[in-house]
């Protein structure tokens, strides 16, 4: 029996492969693609280069709503030299190059806008060196948190915990995300990059930091100007990072936890508590989780998640303390508990046993391990299949009011009431950075990509929430300037609405045009009389 | 420089803020100044800096900025250009107790800020070997801090800098939000603002920023343990740092401490040194009382195991007091007239090798090893160690001065070969380091420089010759 | 059209929700995050690990299904390779289902079925199997009479001619390879020692159809299944024991839809007898060995504990666990009928598993699947490794001899 749906289409064999086609393109010309393909095969080996549609289709979409676009060629470089060869050939034939770390982008970052060569870096997956005593690991782009965390634990360290999938790439997260580490005491994102090795679009190798002259990992930036974070939020427009030294942080041998919880839906109270604990700086990991997030993170499946969410109080603090002895970990927990009890007498403190009970029968999530390996899965997206992340930064004090407005803006839109966000629709969590000087807020809206109505409803809700946040002055966590540049209206508006950004954007444009003279690395613009303009189709 | 230019600049900044002549400029140079073509400008507002720099850009006049108590580039006085000193921009714009930060201009000194913060029950981290009393300058230049052990290294979030064209560079989240919202260090795109750190201002002059402050905790205790050997002392410092028990930690030899604690009086040095053992490991514990007691106990046990002897009495008081203020490198000149140093980072396990290399070089140039001041400060929970060796010498004695310079240069050469990480190289050391770095590193610096300063007028030759 | 013996199965398009909702979280590439203690052993998708393109992972095959359905792509040579290098070990499904309730394995199985239905399955690569099945009723081309030779002189009942409680369904592999003959003989002896009343179909047992089922040829599978069901019914037996997890999977999942039979894996029966103390392994077996979970028995049917109950009951036996064990078990390389068309790749996977055994210091690998055993033995012979391979029954037999 043949598939009933689209049977007629299959029978007619009308194949429509979505490429975003440019008029009279200078790049990605078919005759050049052919030549590039054969040269790439020669350089990388036949096995690691393909233009088969069945291979290409795996890179045309991600979990975002960015329209599908197929690359023309997919390459799997195995070394820095291979990446250099890809750039060399791409420059010669004017083919676009799009880097692809481990492919967990939630916002379409690795979908090549106009096709070209997609450079899947997962073959480069070595932990080149891991040093527990001096707390660093030198890794390649294919290394994910799962393997690095396991490796780090073996040498008495941790890698910072993003609440992403364990299979997410460490380098790509350090370059594009990783702002939501729970252990902000140790720094976040860029603080954890010690040095990088990158291939610039011209094929030249750049090494930064200690790697620039083979020095020891000093845990401080330099020498001189700090170039190590240059590729962060470059989105592959400035080259491909092929190695990175990431900082590890010490894993104490003993742990303790307390579970402060607050039933009332008053985020401001919880934010204050969060702020206080953050400033006290005793926690190893610290975040605020709404009951819905708790459910999603520790529930074994959707049903379990709902059950956990129902059982948990509305607001919860995730606090993990470490110590050289159990006595030390216990004391830190006790002090924090006492402090919270004094200031927030209305808080409950859940017994650990109750939480252990919640996951006792779980096959996949063990609570005790969960606190050690927070980064277990992309669990947030599972509720309905896909999700949209809003990642914002502000001071904790400002955040509460804005969150309320955002919630109003999106809950009205997405059809829930103003009551606590239904776990089926959205979740929010707050997390302080560096002793609470700033804080990160994530709001996730869940949707089903396959259900258009749901998608539109959530998209509008997301748009309204984000617009509200931006209008209130919150900063977007993952600096998008590198890919936003060149949008005509935005370019016109920037000097007026973001005057502080003019110099920065100007420098970025010039930097890009010098470093990538043929405009091949994650091409999104036309170079036009010293400016970069978004390609309009 | 011609008088017309001086007049024009005076128009921008006001007559009282522009100075010419050797007398006005001699304070910035260690060596005696007989004449100079530099014009000293001391703007008071961001507009004044911006307008001054723009004027210079239009007229192709090189702009130099004051980066420390003394200018490192000895050839500067003979150059034509203006020298900008931001000491008059000394406003503390805001102290934000809630978010542990201070909004300050570049002229704000450690002393000023310390006083203001104390009223709010806060404090800041102090440099180990500061070259400037400007807090912002010290932090953006990434000077090693006494509290770097258990606190993230960088101590600022946002800064504003004036570019060669007079335009403003704003870093981090203030690129898109107004002040008052998140003070978050990250740029809204590729991270180019970190280029400004330890760059000798070749890209622009930072004049305003948000620096981190710390709450004064319920309890603070300083302890010290003396050791006869470096290895055991270093092991203790590593253990305490790695366990995150201390707020500040360092390990120094008797020579370093005696110079640092003698209050600038040469006659006290020998006496102070007598009271000290060869190595002293110092820790401060700060927090709730019970925790401080616990950490103190743990440290004591660890020290005992390693053969450390507790330092008490006057010496401890002296150490405790010293930790309440910044330590300036130039304050060590008093001892022999001048102090030169070799500093950078190495792993804890290799500290002895670093000092052996320096001692070897020193010995071959006639310096006794016990005369070298040595300090080690753990960075990032003991992930690496900042190692500094101070060579004290008499600058009037040409032979000794040459020997000191040779010792420093040879030590760097030899250490860099062995992987010593020099994070903020300057002068000859910068030449040496950048000759070793991958060529693209310097190329990227040059590209960024050509973008923000197409005419090459901002602090030319200050980081790398020709840039 | 041959008689359909099983219930209607879903077609690919009915799993559209699954392949459209894949979030590309890539958990399907790995072992369970919380259970990964050694970075050397985090991967668990054999084809993805070897060929690396997204398409070779489950998430990529979900995307192929989606793009085929959207008519964005047509089948091509690479697609055949992608589809037929998947070992159908089900590790992806075990990672994905708890988190997202998707069924990647099911999608891959149905993709293979669709390949057959649409006529683009690489049938030419399986021509040997088809020829053999046609001629001998067995994918390895061993004649029916030869297939029952192993039982000669063992006093094993002929289930069609004699009455017995259980049918021992031998499966495709055990009787066809000389290296496996001692193992099936040991299985029979253990069952006898345990007092189980059993018989075999002998030359009347044809292929379970598992190989055909795995490659997606449902129609031919059903022909063989129908033949076996006919003989089982002829023998009048309701309870079946099989030592072959591949047979076990099709018997239990498909045959039972058409016939009123109870299906047990050998390990279930033996573990039960040990738990009830009907048999007591008493002889010391001094061995430090690891147990390899066959995918079809472990992950597919959750039989993780039974083999371990047996091994733990043996005095002197030290059971080591692979870093990837139970649900995280790595395929032996023999899954998905891949070895028929990509033997080198299959062996590559086997070698990785052997490396894992050596890594933990095991002297031997114990398993209870003829394909796993054969893969291990062949790879060990090739690489001259000093590691033994035993069937679960062989180890038990050592302990049981003389003690019951």
mmCIF file with all atom_site columns, N, CA, C and O in Angstrom, chain A residues 1 6 10 15 47-49 54 59 61 63 70 100 122 125 167 300 366 369 381-382 385, chain C residues 16 21 23 25-26 29 34 37 42-43 50 53-54 69 72 74 76 98-100 117-118:
data_model
loop_
_atom_site.group_PDB
_atom_site.id
_atom_site.type_symbol
_atom_site.label_atom_id
_atom_site.label_alt_id
_atom_site.label_comp_id
_atom_site.label_asym_id
_atom_site.label_entity_id
_atom_site.label_seq_id
_atom_site.pdbx_PDB_ins_code
_atom_site.Cartn_x
_atom_site.Cartn_y
_atom_site.Cartn_z
_atom_site.occupancy
_atom_site.B_iso_or_equiv
_atom_site.pdbx_formal_charge
_atom_site.auth_seq_id
_atom_site.auth_comp_id
_atom_site.auth_asym_id
_atom_site.auth_atom_id
_atom_site.pdbx_PDB_model_num
ATOM 1   N N  . UNK A 1 1   ? 0.847  -1.210 0.000  1.00 0.00 ? 1   UNK A N  1
ATOM 2   C CA . UNK A 1 1   ? 0.000  0.000  0.000  1.00 0.00 ? 1   UNK A CA 1
ATOM 3   C C  . UNK A 1 1   ? 0.877  1.253  0.000  1.00 0.00 ? 1   UNK A C  1
ATOM 4   O O  . UNK A 1 1   ? 1.787  1.379  0.809  1.00 0.00 ? 1   UNK A O  1
ATOM 5   N N  . UNK A 1 6   ? -0.117 12.817 -0.533 1.00 0.00 ? 6   UNK A N  1
ATOM 6   C CA . UNK A 1 6   ? 0.775  13.287 -1.592 1.00 0.00 ? 6   UNK A CA 1
ATOM 7   C C  . UNK A 1 6   ? 1.156  12.187 -2.575 1.00 0.00 ? 6   UNK A C  1
ATOM 8   O O  . UNK A 1 6   ? 2.204  12.218 -3.194 1.00 0.00 ? 6   UNK A O  1
ATOM 9   N N  . UNK A 1 10  ? 3.999  12.207 -5.598 1.00 0.00 ? 10  UNK A N  1
ATOM 10  C CA . UNK A 1 10  ? 5.103  11.259 -5.704 1.00 0.00 ? 10  UNK A CA 1
ATOM 11  C C  . UNK A 1 10  ? 5.087  10.566 -7.063 1.00 0.00 ? 10  UNK A C  1
ATOM 12  O O  . UNK A 1 10  ? 6.115  10.297 -7.658 1.00 0.00 ? 10  UNK A O  1
ATOM 13  N N  . UNK A 1 15  ? 9.807  17.177 -8.641 1.00 0.00 ? 15  UNK A N  1
ATOM 14  C CA . UNK A 1 15  ? 10.708 17.470 -7.533 1.00 0.00 ? 15  UNK A CA 1
ATOM 15  C C  . UNK A 1 15  ? 10.971 18.959 -7.464 1.00 0.00 ? 15  UNK A C  1
ATOM 16  O O  . UNK A 1 15  ? 11.385 19.580 -8.436 1.00 0.00 ? 15  UNK A O  1
ATOM 17  N N  . UNK A 1 47  ? 34.912 10.426 -0.167 1.00 0.00 ? 47  UNK A N  1
ATOM 18  C CA . UNK A 1 47  ? 33.909 10.046 0.824  1.00 0.00 ? 47  UNK A CA 1
ATOM 19  C C  . UNK A 1 47  ? 33.326 11.232 1.578  1.00 0.00 ? 47  UNK A C  1
ATOM 20  O O  . UNK A 1 47  ? 32.190 11.188 2.040  1.00 0.00 ? 47  UNK A O  1
ATOM 21  N N  . UNK A 1 48  ? 34.114 12.276 1.699  1.00 0.00 ? 48  UNK A N  1
ATOM 22  C CA . UNK A 1 48  ? 33.709 13.360 2.597  1.00 0.00 ? 48  UNK A CA 1
ATOM 23  C C  . UNK A 1 48  ? 33.132 14.577 1.879  1.00 0.00 ? 48  UNK A C  1
ATOM 24  O O  . UNK A 1 48  ? 33.016 15.651 2.450  1.00 0.00 ? 48  UNK A O  1
ATOM 25  N N  . UNK A 1 49  ? 32.769 14.399 0.650  1.00 0.00 ? 49  UNK A N  1
ATOM 26  C CA . UNK A 1 49  ? 32.139 15.487 -0.104 1.00 0.00 ? 49  UNK A CA 1
ATOM 27  C C  . UNK A 1 49  ? 30.948 14.894 -0.843 1.00 0.00 ? 49  UNK A C  1
ATOM 28  O O  . UNK A 1 49  ? 31.069 13.829 -1.441 1.00 0.00 ? 49  UNK A O  1
ATOM 29  N N  . UNK A 1 54  ? 19.884 13.449 -1.163 1.00 0.00 ? 54  UNK A N  1
ATOM 30  C CA . UNK A 1 54  ? 19.532 12.791 0.098  1.00 0.00 ? 54  UNK A CA 1
ATOM 31  C C  . UNK A 1 54  ? 20.492 13.187 1.215  1.00 0.00 ? 54  UNK A C  1
ATOM 32  O O  . UNK A 1 54  ? 20.155 13.097 2.392  1.00 0.00 ? 54  UNK A O  1
ATOM 33  N N  . UNK A 1 59  ? 20.490 19.121 5.778  1.00 0.00 ? 59  UNK A N  1
ATOM 34  C CA . UNK A 1 59  ? 21.029 20.406 6.229  1.00 0.00 ? 59  UNK A CA 1
ATOM 35  C C  . UNK A 1 59  ? 20.143 21.587 5.819  1.00 0.00 ? 59  UNK A C  1
ATOM 36  O O  . UNK A 1 59  ? 20.511 22.735 5.985  1.00 0.00 ? 59  UNK A O  1
ATOM 37  N N  . UNK A 1 61  ? 17.053 22.298 6.857  1.00 0.00 ? 61  UNK A N  1
ATOM 38  C CA . UNK A 1 61  ? 16.132 22.825 7.876  1.00 0.00 ? 61  UNK A CA 1
ATOM 39  C C  . UNK A 1 61  ? 16.721 22.635 9.259  1.00 0.00 ? 61  UNK A C  1
ATOM 40  O O  . UNK A 1 61  ? 17.563 21.776 9.456  1.00 0.00 ? 61  UNK A O  1
ATOM 41  N N  . UNK A 1 63  ? 15.193 23.314 13.622 1.00 0.00 ? 63  UNK A N  1
ATOM 42  C CA . UNK A 1 63  ? 13.906 23.354 14.320 1.00 0.00 ? 63  UNK A CA 1
ATOM 43  C C  . UNK A 1 63  ? 13.275 24.744 14.304 1.00 0.00 ? 63  UNK A C  1
ATOM 44  O O  . UNK A 1 63  ? 12.244 24.964 14.910 1.00 0.00 ? 63  UNK A O  1
ATOM 45  N N  . UNK A 1 70  ? 18.482 24.318 0.532  1.00 0.00 ? 70  UNK A N  1
ATOM 46  C CA . UNK A 1 70  ? 19.478 23.251 0.418  1.00 0.00 ? 70  UNK A CA 1
ATOM 47  C C  . UNK A 1 70  ? 20.852 23.851 0.114  1.00 0.00 ? 70  UNK A C  1
ATOM 48  O O  . UNK A 1 70  ? 20.954 24.774 -0.685 1.00 0.00 ? 70  UNK A O  1
ATOM 49  N N  . UNK A 1 100 ? 28.923 24.580 9.972  1.00 0.00 ? 100 UNK A N  1
ATOM 50  C CA . UNK A 1 100 ? 27.868 23.834 10.661 1.00 0.00 ? 100 UNK A CA 1
ATOM 51  C C  . UNK A 1 100 ? 28.560 23.061 11.773 1.00 0.00 ? 100 UNK A C  1
ATOM 52  O O  . UNK A 1 100 ? 29.387 22.197 11.510 1.00 0.00 ? 100 UNK A O  1
ATOM 53  N N  . UNK A 1 122 ? 31.492 18.037 12.134 1.00 0.00 ? 122 UNK A N  1
ATOM 54  C CA . UNK A 1 122 ? 31.397 16.993 13.152 1.00 0.00 ? 122 UNK A CA 1
ATOM 55  C C  . UNK A 1 122 ? 32.474 15.917 13.072 1.00 0.00 ? 122 UNK A C  1
ATOM 56  O O  . UNK A 1 122 ? 32.633 15.125 13.989 1.00 0.00 ? 122 UNK A O  1
ATOM 57  N N  . UNK A 1 125 ? 36.287 15.967 15.890 1.00 0.00 ? 125 UNK A N  1
ATOM 58  C CA . UNK A 1 125 ? 35.644 15.803 17.198 1.00 0.00 ? 125 UNK A CA 1
ATOM 59  C C  . UNK A 1 125 ? 36.614 15.318 18.266 1.00 0.00 ? 125 UNK A C  1
ATOM 60  O O  . UNK A 1 125 ? 36.249 14.543 19.144 1.00 0.00 ? 125 UNK A O  1
ATOM 61  N N  . UNK A 1 167 ? 24.093 16.909 23.376 1.00 0.00 ? 167 UNK A N  1
ATOM 62  C CA . UNK A 1 167 ? 24.786 16.665 22.113 1.00 0.00 ? 167 UNK A CA 1
ATOM 63  C C  . UNK A 1 167 ? 25.114 17.971 21.381 1.00 0.00 ? 167 UNK A C  1
ATOM 64  O O  . UNK A 1 167 ? 25.588 17.944 20.251 1.00 0.00 ? 167 UNK A O  1
ATOM 65  N N  . UNK A 1 300 ? 10.128 12.604 33.044 1.00 0.00 ? 300 UNK A N  1
ATOM 66  C CA . UNK A 1 300 ? 10.669 11.593 32.143 1.00 0.00 ? 300 UNK A CA 1
ATOM 67  C C  . UNK A 1 300 ? 10.062 11.707 30.749 1.00 0.00 ? 300 UNK A C  1
ATOM 68  O O  . UNK A 1 300 ? 10.658 11.356 29.746 1.00 0.00 ? 300 UNK A O  1
ATOM 69  N N  . UNK A 1 366 ? 17.656 10.951 36.333 1.00 0.00 ? 366 UNK A N  1
ATOM 70  C CA . UNK A 1 366 ? 17.899 10.665 37.726 1.00 0.00 ? 366 UNK A CA 1
ATOM 71  C C  . UNK A 1 366 ? 18.187 11.997 38.395 1.00 0.00 ? 366 UNK A C  1
ATOM 72  O O  . UNK A 1 366 ? 19.079 12.732 37.969 1.00 0.00 ? 366 UNK A O  1
ATOM 73  N N  . UNK A 1 369 ? 21.696 12.833 39.504 1.00 0.00 ? 369 UNK A N  1
ATOM 74  C CA . UNK A 1 369 ? 22.619 13.092 38.397 1.00 0.00 ? 369 UNK A CA 1
ATOM 75  C C  . UNK A 1 369 ? 22.244 14.375 37.686 1.00 0.00 ? 369 UNK A C  1
ATOM 76  O O  . UNK A 1 369 ? 23.096 15.069 37.147 1.00 0.00 ? 369 UNK A O  1
ATOM 77  N N  . UNK A 1 381 ? 12.024 21.680 24.093 1.00 0.00 ? 381 UNK A N  1
ATOM 78  C CA . UNK A 1 381 ? 11.359 21.702 22.801 1.00 0.00 ? 381 UNK A CA 1
ATOM 79  C C  . UNK A 1 381 ? 10.361 20.572 22.639 1.00 0.00 ? 381 UNK A C  1
ATOM 80  O O  . UNK A 1 381 ? 9.636  20.506 21.679 1.00 0.00 ? 381 UNK A O  1
ATOM 81  N N  . UNK A 1 382 ? 10.363 19.652 23.588 1.00 0.00 ? 382 UNK A N  1
ATOM 82  C CA . UNK A 1 382 ? 9.611  18.456 23.319 1.00 0.00 ? 382 UNK A CA 1
ATOM 83  C C  . UNK A 1 382 ? 8.118  18.644 23.499 1.00 0.00 ? 382 UNK A C  1
ATOM 84  O O  . UNK A 1 382 ? 7.323  17.850 23.037 1.00 0.00 ? 382 UNK A O  1
ATOM 85  N N  . UNK A 1 385 ? 7.050  19.918 20.085 1.00 0.00 ? 385 UNK A N  1
ATOM 86  C CA . UNK A 1 385 ? 7.847  19.615 18.904 1.00 0.00 ? 385 UNK A CA 1
ATOM 87  C C  . UNK A 1 385 ? 8.897  20.662 18.644 1.00 0.00 ? 385 UNK A C  1
ATOM 88  O O  . UNK A 1 385 ? 10.024 20.357 18.339 1.00 0.00 ? 385 UNK A O  1
ATOM 89  N N  . UNK C 2 16  ? 3.980  11.033 9.676  1.00 0.00 ? 16  UNK C N  1
ATOM 90  C CA . UNK C 2 16  ? 4.392  12.388 9.309  1.00 0.00 ? 16  UNK C CA 1
ATOM 91  C C  . UNK C 2 16  ? 4.680  13.262 10.540 1.00 0.00 ? 16  UNK C C  1
ATOM 92  O O  . UNK C 2 16  ? 5.657  13.990 10.577 1.00 0.00 ? 16  UNK C O  1
ATOM 93  N N  . UNK C 2 21  ? 8.359  16.602 13.178 1.00 0.00 ? 21  UNK C N  1
ATOM 94  C CA . UNK C 2 21  ? 8.594  17.253 14.468 1.00 0.00 ? 21  UNK C CA 1
ATOM 95  C C  . UNK C 2 21  ? 9.994  17.014 15.019 1.00 0.00 ? 21  UNK C C  1
ATOM 96  O O  . UNK C 2 21  ? 10.292 17.435 16.118 1.00 0.00 ? 21  UNK C O  1
ATOM 97  N N  . UNK C 2 23  ? 13.318 17.720 16.152 1.00 0.00 ? 23  UNK C N  1
ATOM 98  C CA . UNK C 2 23  ? 13.907 19.040 16.453 1.00 0.00 ? 23  UNK C CA 1
ATOM 99  C C  . UNK C 2 23  ? 15.399 19.074 16.208 1.00 0.00 ? 23  UNK C C  1
ATOM 100 O O  . UNK C 2 23  ? 16.049 20.047 16.523 1.00 0.00 ? 23  UNK C O  1
ATOM 101 N N  . UNK C 2 25  ? 17.729 17.630 17.747 1.00 0.00 ? 25  UNK C N  1
ATOM 102 C CA . UNK C 2 25  ? 18.476 17.812 18.994 1.00 0.00 ? 25  UNK C CA 1
ATOM 103 C C  . UNK C 2 25  ? 19.663 16.869 19.060 1.00 0.00 ? 25  UNK C C  1
ATOM 104 O O  . UNK C 2 25  ? 20.541 17.037 19.901 1.00 0.00 ? 25  UNK C O  1
ATOM 105 N N  . UNK C 2 26  ? 19.692 15.888 18.180 1.00 0.00 ? 26  UNK C N  1
ATOM 106 C CA . UNK C 2 26  ? 20.825 14.974 17.995 1.00 0.00 ? 26  UNK C CA 1
ATOM 107 C C  . UNK C 2 26  ? 21.070 14.055 19.180 1.00 0.00 ? 26  UNK C C  1
ATOM 108 O O  . UNK C 2 26  ? 22.135 13.452 19.280 1.00 0.00 ? 26  UNK C O  1
ATOM 109 N N  . UNK C 2 29  ? 22.154 10.482 18.481 1.00 0.00 ? 29  UNK C N  1
ATOM 110 C CA . UNK C 2 29  ? 23.509 10.049 18.129 1.00 0.00 ? 29  UNK C CA 1
ATOM 111 C C  . UNK C 2 29  ? 24.205 9.358  19.292 1.00 0.00 ? 29  UNK C C  1
ATOM 112 O O  . UNK C 2 29  ? 25.230 8.731  19.116 1.00 0.00 ? 29  UNK C O  1
ATOM 113 N N  . UNK C 2 34  ? 22.965 11.070 30.898 1.00 0.00 ? 34  UNK C N  1
ATOM 114 C CA . UNK C 2 34  ? 23.314 10.887 32.308 1.00 0.00 ? 34  UNK C CA 1
ATOM 115 C C  . UNK C 2 34  ? 24.111 9.622  32.557 1.00 0.00 ? 34  UNK C C  1
ATOM 116 O O  . UNK C 2 34  ? 24.655 9.425  33.624 1.00 0.00 ? 34  UNK C O  1
ATOM 117 N N  . UNK C 2 37  ? 29.805 7.995  31.165 1.00 0.00 ? 37  UNK C N  1
ATOM 118 C CA . UNK C 2 37  ? 30.851 8.296  32.134 1.00 0.00 ? 37  UNK C CA 1
ATOM 119 C C  . UNK C 2 37  ? 32.220 8.374  31.482 1.00 0.00 ? 37  UNK C C  1
ATOM 120 O O  . UNK C 2 37  ? 33.167 8.806  32.098 1.00 0.00 ? 37  UNK C O  1
ATOM 121 N N  . UNK C 2 42  ? 30.731 7.758  23.951 1.00 0.00 ? 42  UNK C N  1
ATOM 122 C CA . UNK C 2 42  ? 29.466 8.518  23.987 1.00 0.00 ? 42  UNK C CA 1
ATOM 123 C C  . UNK C 2 42  ? 28.593 8.245  22.774 1.00 0.00 ? 42  UNK C C  1
ATOM 124 O O  . UNK C 2 42  ? 27.387 8.440  22.799 1.00 0.00 ? 42  UNK C O  1
ATOM 125 N N  . UNK C 2 43  ? 29.181 7.779  21.694 1.00 0.00 ? 43  UNK C N  1
ATOM 126 C CA . UNK C 2 43  ? 28.414 7.598  20.462 1.00 0.00 ? 43  UNK C CA 1
ATOM 127 C C  . UNK C 2 43  ? 27.648 6.292  20.499 1.00 0.00 ? 43  UNK C C  1
ATOM 128 O O  . UNK C 2 43  ? 28.109 5.313  21.054 1.00 0.00 ? 43  UNK C O  1
ATOM 129 N N  . UNK C 2 50  ? 30.204 6.160  11.563 1.00 0.00 ? 50  UNK C N  1
ATOM 130 C CA . UNK C 2 50  ? 31.121 5.809  10.479 1.00 0.00 ? 50  UNK C CA 1
ATOM 131 C C  . UNK C 2 50  ? 31.047 6.817  9.317  1.00 0.00 ? 50  UNK C C  1
ATOM 132 O O  . UNK C 2 50  ? 32.053 7.253  8.790  1.00 0.00 ? 50  UNK C O  1
ATOM 133 N N  . UNK C 2 53  ? 27.753 12.047 7.817  1.00 0.00 ? 53  UNK C N  1
ATOM 134 C CA . UNK C 2 53  ? 26.783 13.011 7.293  1.00 0.00 ? 53  UNK C CA 1
ATOM 135 C C  . UNK C 2 53  ? 25.510 12.936 8.130  1.00 0.00 ? 53  UNK C C  1
ATOM 136 O O  . UNK C 2 53  ? 25.144 11.877 8.652  1.00 0.00 ? 53  UNK C O  1
ATOM 137 N N  . UNK C 2 54  ? 24.817 14.045 8.201  1.00 0.00 ? 54  UNK C N  1
ATOM 138 C CA . UNK C 2 54  ? 23.568 14.109 8.953  1.00 0.00 ? 54  UNK C CA 1
ATOM 139 C C  . UNK C 2 54  ? 22.626 12.969 8.560  1.00 0.00 ? 54  UNK C C  1
ATOM 140 O O  . UNK C 2 54  ? 21.956 12.362 9.391  1.00 0.00 ? 54  UNK C O  1
ATOM 141 N N  . UNK C 2 69  ? 8.437  12.986 1.247  1.00 0.00 ? 69  UNK C N  1
ATOM 142 C CA . UNK C 2 69  ? 6.999  13.207 1.282  1.00 0.00 ? 69  UNK C CA 1
ATOM 143 C C  . UNK C 2 69  ? 6.625  14.556 0.670  1.00 0.00 ? 69  UNK C C  1
ATOM 144 O O  . UNK C 2 69  ? 5.605  14.698 0.017  1.00 0.00 ? 69  UNK C O  1
ATOM 145 N N  . UNK C 2 72  ? 10.536 16.918 -2.336 1.00 0.00 ? 72  UNK C N  1
ATOM 146 C CA . UNK C 2 72  ? 11.681 17.811 -2.567 1.00 0.00 ? 72  UNK C CA 1
ATOM 147 C C  . UNK C 2 72  ? 12.843 17.039 -3.174 1.00 0.00 ? 72  UNK C C  1
ATOM 148 O O  . UNK C 2 72  ? 13.696 17.605 -3.836 1.00 0.00 ? 72  UNK C O  1
ATOM 149 N N  . UNK C 2 74  ? 14.204 12.986 -4.742 1.00 0.00 ? 74  UNK C N  1
ATOM 150 C CA . UNK C 2 74  ? 13.876 11.635 -5.180 1.00 0.00 ? 74  UNK C CA 1
ATOM 151 C C  . UNK C 2 74  ? 14.919 10.703 -4.605 1.00 0.00 ? 74  UNK C C  1
ATOM 152 O O  . UNK C 2 74  ? 15.975 11.148 -4.156 1.00 0.00 ? 74  UNK C O  1
ATOM 153 N N  . UNK C 2 76  ? 18.024 8.379  -4.503 1.00 0.00 ? 76  UNK C N  1
ATOM 154 C CA . UNK C 2 76  ? 19.261 8.334  -5.282 1.00 0.00 ? 76  UNK C CA 1
ATOM 155 C C  . UNK C 2 76  ? 20.159 7.259  -4.680 1.00 0.00 ? 76  UNK C C  1
ATOM 156 O O  . UNK C 2 76  ? 19.810 6.644  -3.675 1.00 0.00 ? 76  UNK C O  1
ATOM 157 N N  . UNK C 2 98  ? 11.478 8.957  24.775 1.00 0.00 ? 98  UNK C N  1
ATOM 158 C CA . UNK C 2 98  ? 11.167 9.517  26.097 1.00 0.00 ? 98  UNK C CA 1
ATOM 159 C C  . UNK C 2 98  ? 11.132 11.044 26.100 1.00 0.00 ? 98  UNK C C  1
ATOM 160 O O  . UNK C 2 98  ? 10.414 11.647 26.870 1.00 0.00 ? 98  UNK C O  1
ATOM 161 N N  . UNK C 2 99  ? 11.925 11.641 25.258 1.00 0.00 ? 99  UNK C N  1
ATOM 162 C CA . UNK C 2 99  ? 12.009 13.096 25.266 1.00 0.00 ? 99  UNK C CA 1
ATOM 163 C C  . UNK C 2 99  ? 10.930 13.710 24.383 1.00 0.00 ? 99  UNK C C  1
ATOM 164 O O  . UNK C 2 99  ? 10.253 14.651 24.774 1.00 0.00 ? 99  UNK C O  1
ATOM 165 N N  . UNK C 2 100 ? 10.798 13.202 23.212 1.00 0.00 ? 100 UNK C N  1
ATOM 166 C CA . UNK C 2 100 ? 9.898  13.859 22.261 1.00 0.00 ? 100 UNK C CA 1
ATOM 167 C C  . UNK C 2 100 ? 8.767  12.983 21.754 1.00 0.00 ? 100 UNK C C  1
ATOM 168 O O  . UNK C 2 100 ? 7.973  13.405 20.914 1.00 0.00 ? 100 UNK C O  1
ATOM 169 N N  . UNK C 2 117 ? 8.336  -0.933 -1.853 1.00 0.00 ? 117 UNK C N  1
ATOM 170 C CA . UNK C 2 117 ? 7.060  -0.740 -2.551 1.00 0.00 ? 117 UNK C CA 1
ATOM 171 C C  . UNK C 2 117 ? 7.225  0.144  -3.775 1.00 0.00 ? 117 UNK C C  1
ATOM 172 O O  . UNK C 2 117 ? 6.594  -0.081 -4.797 1.00 0.00 ? 117 UNK C O  1
ATOM 173 N N  . UNK C 2 118 ? 8.085  1.161  -3.632 1.00 0.00 ? 118 UNK C N  1
ATOM 174 C CA . UNK C 2 118 ? 8.280  2.058  -4.768 1.00 0.00 ? 118 UNK C CA 1
ATOM 175 C C  . UNK C 2 118 ? 9.324  1.525  -5.748 1.00 0.00 ? 118 UNK C C  1
ATOM 176 O O  . UNK C 2 118 ? 9.613  2.165  -6.758 1.00 0.00 ? 118 UNK C O  1
#
